[in-house]
Tab-separated table of C-alpha atoms in Angstrom:
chain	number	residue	atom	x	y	z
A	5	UNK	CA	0.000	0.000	0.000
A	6	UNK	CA	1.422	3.843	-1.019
A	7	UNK	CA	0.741	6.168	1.358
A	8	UNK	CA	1.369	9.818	0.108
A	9	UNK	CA	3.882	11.750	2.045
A	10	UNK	CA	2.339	15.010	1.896
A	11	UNK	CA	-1.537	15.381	1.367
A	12	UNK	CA	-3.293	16.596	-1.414
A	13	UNK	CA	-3.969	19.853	0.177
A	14	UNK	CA	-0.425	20.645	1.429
A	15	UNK	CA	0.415	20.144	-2.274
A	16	UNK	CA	-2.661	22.203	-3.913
A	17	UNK	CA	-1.499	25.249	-1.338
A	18	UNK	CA	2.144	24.947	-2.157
A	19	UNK	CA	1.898	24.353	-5.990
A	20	UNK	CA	-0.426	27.451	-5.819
A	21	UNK	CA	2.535	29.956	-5.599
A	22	UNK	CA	4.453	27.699	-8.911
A	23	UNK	CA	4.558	30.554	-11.644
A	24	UNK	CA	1.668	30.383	-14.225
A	25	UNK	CA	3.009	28.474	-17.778
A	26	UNK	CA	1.436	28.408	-21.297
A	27	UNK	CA	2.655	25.844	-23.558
A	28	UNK	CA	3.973	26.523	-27.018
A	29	UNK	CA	1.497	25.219	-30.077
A	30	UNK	CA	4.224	23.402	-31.261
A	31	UNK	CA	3.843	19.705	-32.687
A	32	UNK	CA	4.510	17.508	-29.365
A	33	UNK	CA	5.876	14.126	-29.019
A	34	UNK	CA	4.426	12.382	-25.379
A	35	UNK	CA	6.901	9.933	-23.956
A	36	UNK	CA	4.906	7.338	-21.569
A	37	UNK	CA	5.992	4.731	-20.085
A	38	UNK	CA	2.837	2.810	-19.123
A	39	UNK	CA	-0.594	3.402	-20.726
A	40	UNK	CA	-2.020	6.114	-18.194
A	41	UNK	CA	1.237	7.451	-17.448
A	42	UNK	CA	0.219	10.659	-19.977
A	43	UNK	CA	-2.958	11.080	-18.529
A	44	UNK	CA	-2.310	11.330	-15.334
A	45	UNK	CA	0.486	13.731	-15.361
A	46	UNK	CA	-0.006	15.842	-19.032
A	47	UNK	CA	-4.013	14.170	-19.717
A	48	UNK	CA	-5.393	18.197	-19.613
A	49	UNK	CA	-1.992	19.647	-21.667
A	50	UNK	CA	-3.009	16.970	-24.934
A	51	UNK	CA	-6.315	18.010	-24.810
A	52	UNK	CA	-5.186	21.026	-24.850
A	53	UNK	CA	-2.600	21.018	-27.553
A	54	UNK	CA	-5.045	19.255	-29.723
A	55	UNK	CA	-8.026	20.873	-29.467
A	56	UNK	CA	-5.741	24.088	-31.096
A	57	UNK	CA	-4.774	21.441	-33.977
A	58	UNK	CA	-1.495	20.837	-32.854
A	59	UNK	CA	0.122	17.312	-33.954
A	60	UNK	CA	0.548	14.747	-31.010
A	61	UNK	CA	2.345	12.011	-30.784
A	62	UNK	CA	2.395	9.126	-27.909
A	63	UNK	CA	5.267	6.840	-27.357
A	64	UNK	CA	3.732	3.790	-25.666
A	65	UNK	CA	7.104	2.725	-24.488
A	66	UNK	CA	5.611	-0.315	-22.750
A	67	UNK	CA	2.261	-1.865	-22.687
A	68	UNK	CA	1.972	-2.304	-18.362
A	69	UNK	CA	1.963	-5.750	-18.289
A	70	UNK	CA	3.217	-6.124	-15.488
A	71	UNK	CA	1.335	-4.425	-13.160
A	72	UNK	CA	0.256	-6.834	-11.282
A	73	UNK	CA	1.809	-10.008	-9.677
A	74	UNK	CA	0.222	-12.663	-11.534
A	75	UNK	CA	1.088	-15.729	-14.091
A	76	UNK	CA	2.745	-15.039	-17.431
A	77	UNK	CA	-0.833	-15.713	-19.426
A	78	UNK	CA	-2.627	-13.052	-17.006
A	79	UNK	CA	-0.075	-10.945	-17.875
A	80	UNK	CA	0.038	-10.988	-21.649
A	81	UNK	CA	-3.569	-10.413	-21.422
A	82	UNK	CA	-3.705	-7.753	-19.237
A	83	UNK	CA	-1.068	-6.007	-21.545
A	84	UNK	CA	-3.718	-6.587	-24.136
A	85	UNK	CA	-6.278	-4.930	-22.417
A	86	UNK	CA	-4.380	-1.546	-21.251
A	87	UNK	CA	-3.112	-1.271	-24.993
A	88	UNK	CA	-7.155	-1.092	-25.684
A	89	UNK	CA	-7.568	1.280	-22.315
A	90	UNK	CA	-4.762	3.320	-23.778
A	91	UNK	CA	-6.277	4.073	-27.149
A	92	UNK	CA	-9.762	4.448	-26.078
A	93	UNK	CA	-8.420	6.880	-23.507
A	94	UNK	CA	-6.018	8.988	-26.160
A	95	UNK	CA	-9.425	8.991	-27.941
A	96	UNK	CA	-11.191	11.389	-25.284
A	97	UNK	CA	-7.996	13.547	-25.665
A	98	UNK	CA	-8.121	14.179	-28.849
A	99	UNK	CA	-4.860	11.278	-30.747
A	100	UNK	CA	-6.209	9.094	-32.689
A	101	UNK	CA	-4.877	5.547	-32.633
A	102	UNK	CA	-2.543	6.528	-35.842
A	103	UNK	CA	-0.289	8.995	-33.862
A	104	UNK	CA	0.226	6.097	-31.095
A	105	UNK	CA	3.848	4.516	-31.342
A	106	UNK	CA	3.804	1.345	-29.558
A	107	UNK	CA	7.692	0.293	-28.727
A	108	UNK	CA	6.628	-2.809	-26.423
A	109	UNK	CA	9.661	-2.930	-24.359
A	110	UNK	CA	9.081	-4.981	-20.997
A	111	UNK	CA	7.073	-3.391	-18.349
A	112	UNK	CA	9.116	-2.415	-14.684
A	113	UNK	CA	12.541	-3.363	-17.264
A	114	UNK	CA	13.541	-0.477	-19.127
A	115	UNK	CA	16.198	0.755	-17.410
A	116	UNK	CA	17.966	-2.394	-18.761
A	117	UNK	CA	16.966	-1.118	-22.362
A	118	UNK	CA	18.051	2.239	-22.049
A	119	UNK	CA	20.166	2.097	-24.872
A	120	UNK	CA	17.736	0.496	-26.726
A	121	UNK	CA	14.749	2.964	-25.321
A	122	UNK	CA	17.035	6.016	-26.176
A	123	UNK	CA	17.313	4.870	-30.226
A	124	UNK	CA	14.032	4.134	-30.587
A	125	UNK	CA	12.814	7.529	-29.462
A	126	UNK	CA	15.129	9.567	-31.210
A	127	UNK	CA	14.256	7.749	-34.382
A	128	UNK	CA	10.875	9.392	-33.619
A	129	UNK	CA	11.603	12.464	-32.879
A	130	UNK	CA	11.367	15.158	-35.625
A	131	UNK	CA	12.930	18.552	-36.090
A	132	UNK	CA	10.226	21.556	-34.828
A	133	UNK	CA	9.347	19.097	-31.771
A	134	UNK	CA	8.824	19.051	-28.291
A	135	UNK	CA	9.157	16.595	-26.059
A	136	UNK	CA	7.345	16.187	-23.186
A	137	UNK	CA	8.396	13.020	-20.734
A	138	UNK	CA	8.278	12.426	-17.045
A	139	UNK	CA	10.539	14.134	-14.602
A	140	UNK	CA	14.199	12.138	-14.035
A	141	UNK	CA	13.385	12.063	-10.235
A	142	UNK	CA	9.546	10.640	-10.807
A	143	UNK	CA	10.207	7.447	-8.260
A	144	UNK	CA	9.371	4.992	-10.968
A	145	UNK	CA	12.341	3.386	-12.283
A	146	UNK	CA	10.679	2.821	-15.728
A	147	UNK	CA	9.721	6.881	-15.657
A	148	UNK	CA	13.166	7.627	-14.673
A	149	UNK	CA	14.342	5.917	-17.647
A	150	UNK	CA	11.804	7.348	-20.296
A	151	UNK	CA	13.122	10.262	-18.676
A	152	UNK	CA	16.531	9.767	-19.391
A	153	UNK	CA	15.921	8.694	-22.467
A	154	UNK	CA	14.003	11.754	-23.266
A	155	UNK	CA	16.890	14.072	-22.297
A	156	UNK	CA	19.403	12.364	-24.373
A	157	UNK	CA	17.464	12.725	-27.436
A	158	UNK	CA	15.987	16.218	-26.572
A	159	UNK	CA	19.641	17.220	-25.804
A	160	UNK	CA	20.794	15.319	-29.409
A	161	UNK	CA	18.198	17.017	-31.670
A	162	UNK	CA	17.830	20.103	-29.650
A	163	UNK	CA	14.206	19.888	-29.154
A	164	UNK	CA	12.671	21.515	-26.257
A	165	UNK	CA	11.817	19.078	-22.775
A	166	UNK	CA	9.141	19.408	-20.718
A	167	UNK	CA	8.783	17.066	-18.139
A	168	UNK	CA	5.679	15.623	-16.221
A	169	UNK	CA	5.128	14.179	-12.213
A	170	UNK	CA	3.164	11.657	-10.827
A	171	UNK	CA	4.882	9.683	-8.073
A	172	UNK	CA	6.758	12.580	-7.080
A	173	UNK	CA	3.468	13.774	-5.664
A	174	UNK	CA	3.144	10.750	-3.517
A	175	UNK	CA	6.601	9.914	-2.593
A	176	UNK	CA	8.273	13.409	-2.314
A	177	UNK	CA	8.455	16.211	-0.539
A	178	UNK	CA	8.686	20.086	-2.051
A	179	UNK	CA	12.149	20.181	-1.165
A	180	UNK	CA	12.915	17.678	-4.056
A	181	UNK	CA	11.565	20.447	-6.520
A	182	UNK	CA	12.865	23.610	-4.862
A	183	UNK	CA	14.739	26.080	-7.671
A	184	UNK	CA	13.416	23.714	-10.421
A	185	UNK	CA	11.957	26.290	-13.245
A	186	UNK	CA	8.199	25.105	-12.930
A	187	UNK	CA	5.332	25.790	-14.357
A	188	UNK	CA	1.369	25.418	-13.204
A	189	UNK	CA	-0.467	25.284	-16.376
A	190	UNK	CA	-4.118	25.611	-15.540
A	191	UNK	CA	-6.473	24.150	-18.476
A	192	UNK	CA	-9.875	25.203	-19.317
A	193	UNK	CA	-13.291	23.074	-18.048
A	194	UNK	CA	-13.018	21.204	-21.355
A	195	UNK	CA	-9.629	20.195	-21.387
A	196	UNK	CA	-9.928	19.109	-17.526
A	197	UNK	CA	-13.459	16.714	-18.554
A	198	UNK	CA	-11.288	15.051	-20.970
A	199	UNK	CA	-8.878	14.127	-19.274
A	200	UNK	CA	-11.305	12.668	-16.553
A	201	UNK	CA	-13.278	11.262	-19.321
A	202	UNK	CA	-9.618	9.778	-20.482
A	203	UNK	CA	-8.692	8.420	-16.554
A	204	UNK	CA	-11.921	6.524	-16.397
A	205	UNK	CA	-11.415	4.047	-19.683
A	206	UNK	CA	-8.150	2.848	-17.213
A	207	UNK	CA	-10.283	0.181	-15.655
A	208	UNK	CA	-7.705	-2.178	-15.173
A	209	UNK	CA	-5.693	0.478	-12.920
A	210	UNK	CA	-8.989	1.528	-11.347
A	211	UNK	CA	-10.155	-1.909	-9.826
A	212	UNK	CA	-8.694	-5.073	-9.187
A	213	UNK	CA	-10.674	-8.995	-8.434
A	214	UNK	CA	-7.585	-9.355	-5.879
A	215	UNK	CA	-6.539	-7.227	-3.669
A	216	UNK	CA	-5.886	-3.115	-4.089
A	217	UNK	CA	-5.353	-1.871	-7.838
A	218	UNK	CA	-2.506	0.078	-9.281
A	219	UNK	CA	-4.617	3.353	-8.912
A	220	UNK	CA	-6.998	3.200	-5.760
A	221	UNK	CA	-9.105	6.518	-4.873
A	222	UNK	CA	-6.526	8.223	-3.067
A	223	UNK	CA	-3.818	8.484	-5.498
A	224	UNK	CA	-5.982	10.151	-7.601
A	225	UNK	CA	-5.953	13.352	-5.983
A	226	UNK	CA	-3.111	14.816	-8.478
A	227	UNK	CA	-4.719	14.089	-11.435
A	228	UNK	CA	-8.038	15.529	-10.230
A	229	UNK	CA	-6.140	18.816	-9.570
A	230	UNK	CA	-7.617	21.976	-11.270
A	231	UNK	CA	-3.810	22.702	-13.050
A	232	UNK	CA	-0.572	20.717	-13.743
A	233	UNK	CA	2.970	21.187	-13.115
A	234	UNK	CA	5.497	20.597	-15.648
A	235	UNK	CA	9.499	20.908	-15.240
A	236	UNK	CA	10.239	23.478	-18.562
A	237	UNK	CA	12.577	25.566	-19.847
């Protein structure tokens, strides 16, 4: 069971002083590295983007397989069924199924492909991009190296990187982010239904037959938030 360090509201009153951000309308390439991963920390931001027309793209670096501890057969299935959650959830933001790259790497193993990981996303990566990715210090060891991964290529190309949170939220503490240059980008009513619409096609993250799922109530908080944060610049 994850128990968040620091409650929601210590987190809404503290993230209420972060300087306000805008994003730039510029085509975006969305690095995640399990389906949900985008929603929850940049779900409002690709609604956003695309509602203006602006290109998308999703790197589904893994499919979250293995989410759960269960047999091998359980767990190609479930992959199965998050690829499906994934897509159907994009949907509600606006990328189609065309502008989703699927790289299948192996779920909670990609720091031993980041070599591999790193290739295959700068192969993707186009000139006139941005990147956005989660944060290098996101908890997750398969967000860390997405993250990684993310600044090699952005660094490469030289695209810009902005960077998305979700465990930090539950697993650290302000101090982790202090004289970071971040930005609250607060979306309109639309942008913030889609992305709830988006959250809720996660079943399989939202309930579980045995035992607590991947995404009970109260880590939901963040992603329920009226804004998000996003490492930039």
């Amino acid at each position: 069971m994850i128990l968040s360090i620091i409650d929601d509201q210590q987190w809404l009153t503290t993230l209420g002083e972060v300087p306000s951000w805008t994003p730039e309308l510029m085509p975006t390439m969305v690095v995640a590295p399990h389906p949900d991963d985008e929603t929850l920390g940049a779900g409002a931001l690709i609604a956003t983007l695309r509602a203006q027309g602006v290109p998308v793209t999703v790197v589904a670096v893994t499919d979250g397989e293995n989410a759960y501890e269960t047999s091998q057969d359980e767990r190609d299935a479930l992959g199965q069924v998050r690829e499906a959650e994934q897509t159907a959830a994009l949907q509600k933001l606006g990328v189609e199924a065309n502008s989703i790259h699927r790289l299948r790497l192996t779920d909670s193993g990609l720091m031993q492909r980041q070599e591999e990981l790193t290739r295959r996303l700068l192969e993707l990566a186009k000139d006139g991009m941005q990147i956005v990715a989660p944060w290098s210090g996101d908890f997750h060891p398969d967000h860390m190296a997405c993250a990684h991964a993310a600044e090699s290529v952005a660094k490469a190309k030289g695209l810009p990187l902005i960077s998305y949170f979700f465990w930090t939220w539950h697993r650290g503490t302000m101090d982790l982010l202090a004289g970071l240059p971040l930005g609250r980008f607060v979306p309109d009513e639309t942008a913030m239904q889609a992305k709830a619409d988006a959250l809720a096609c996660h079943a399989s993250q939202l309930e579980h037959v045995s035992g607590e799922p991947i995404l009970p109530k109260r880590l939901l908080g963040p992603a329920r938030w009226p804004f998000e944060v996003f490492l930039h610049g």
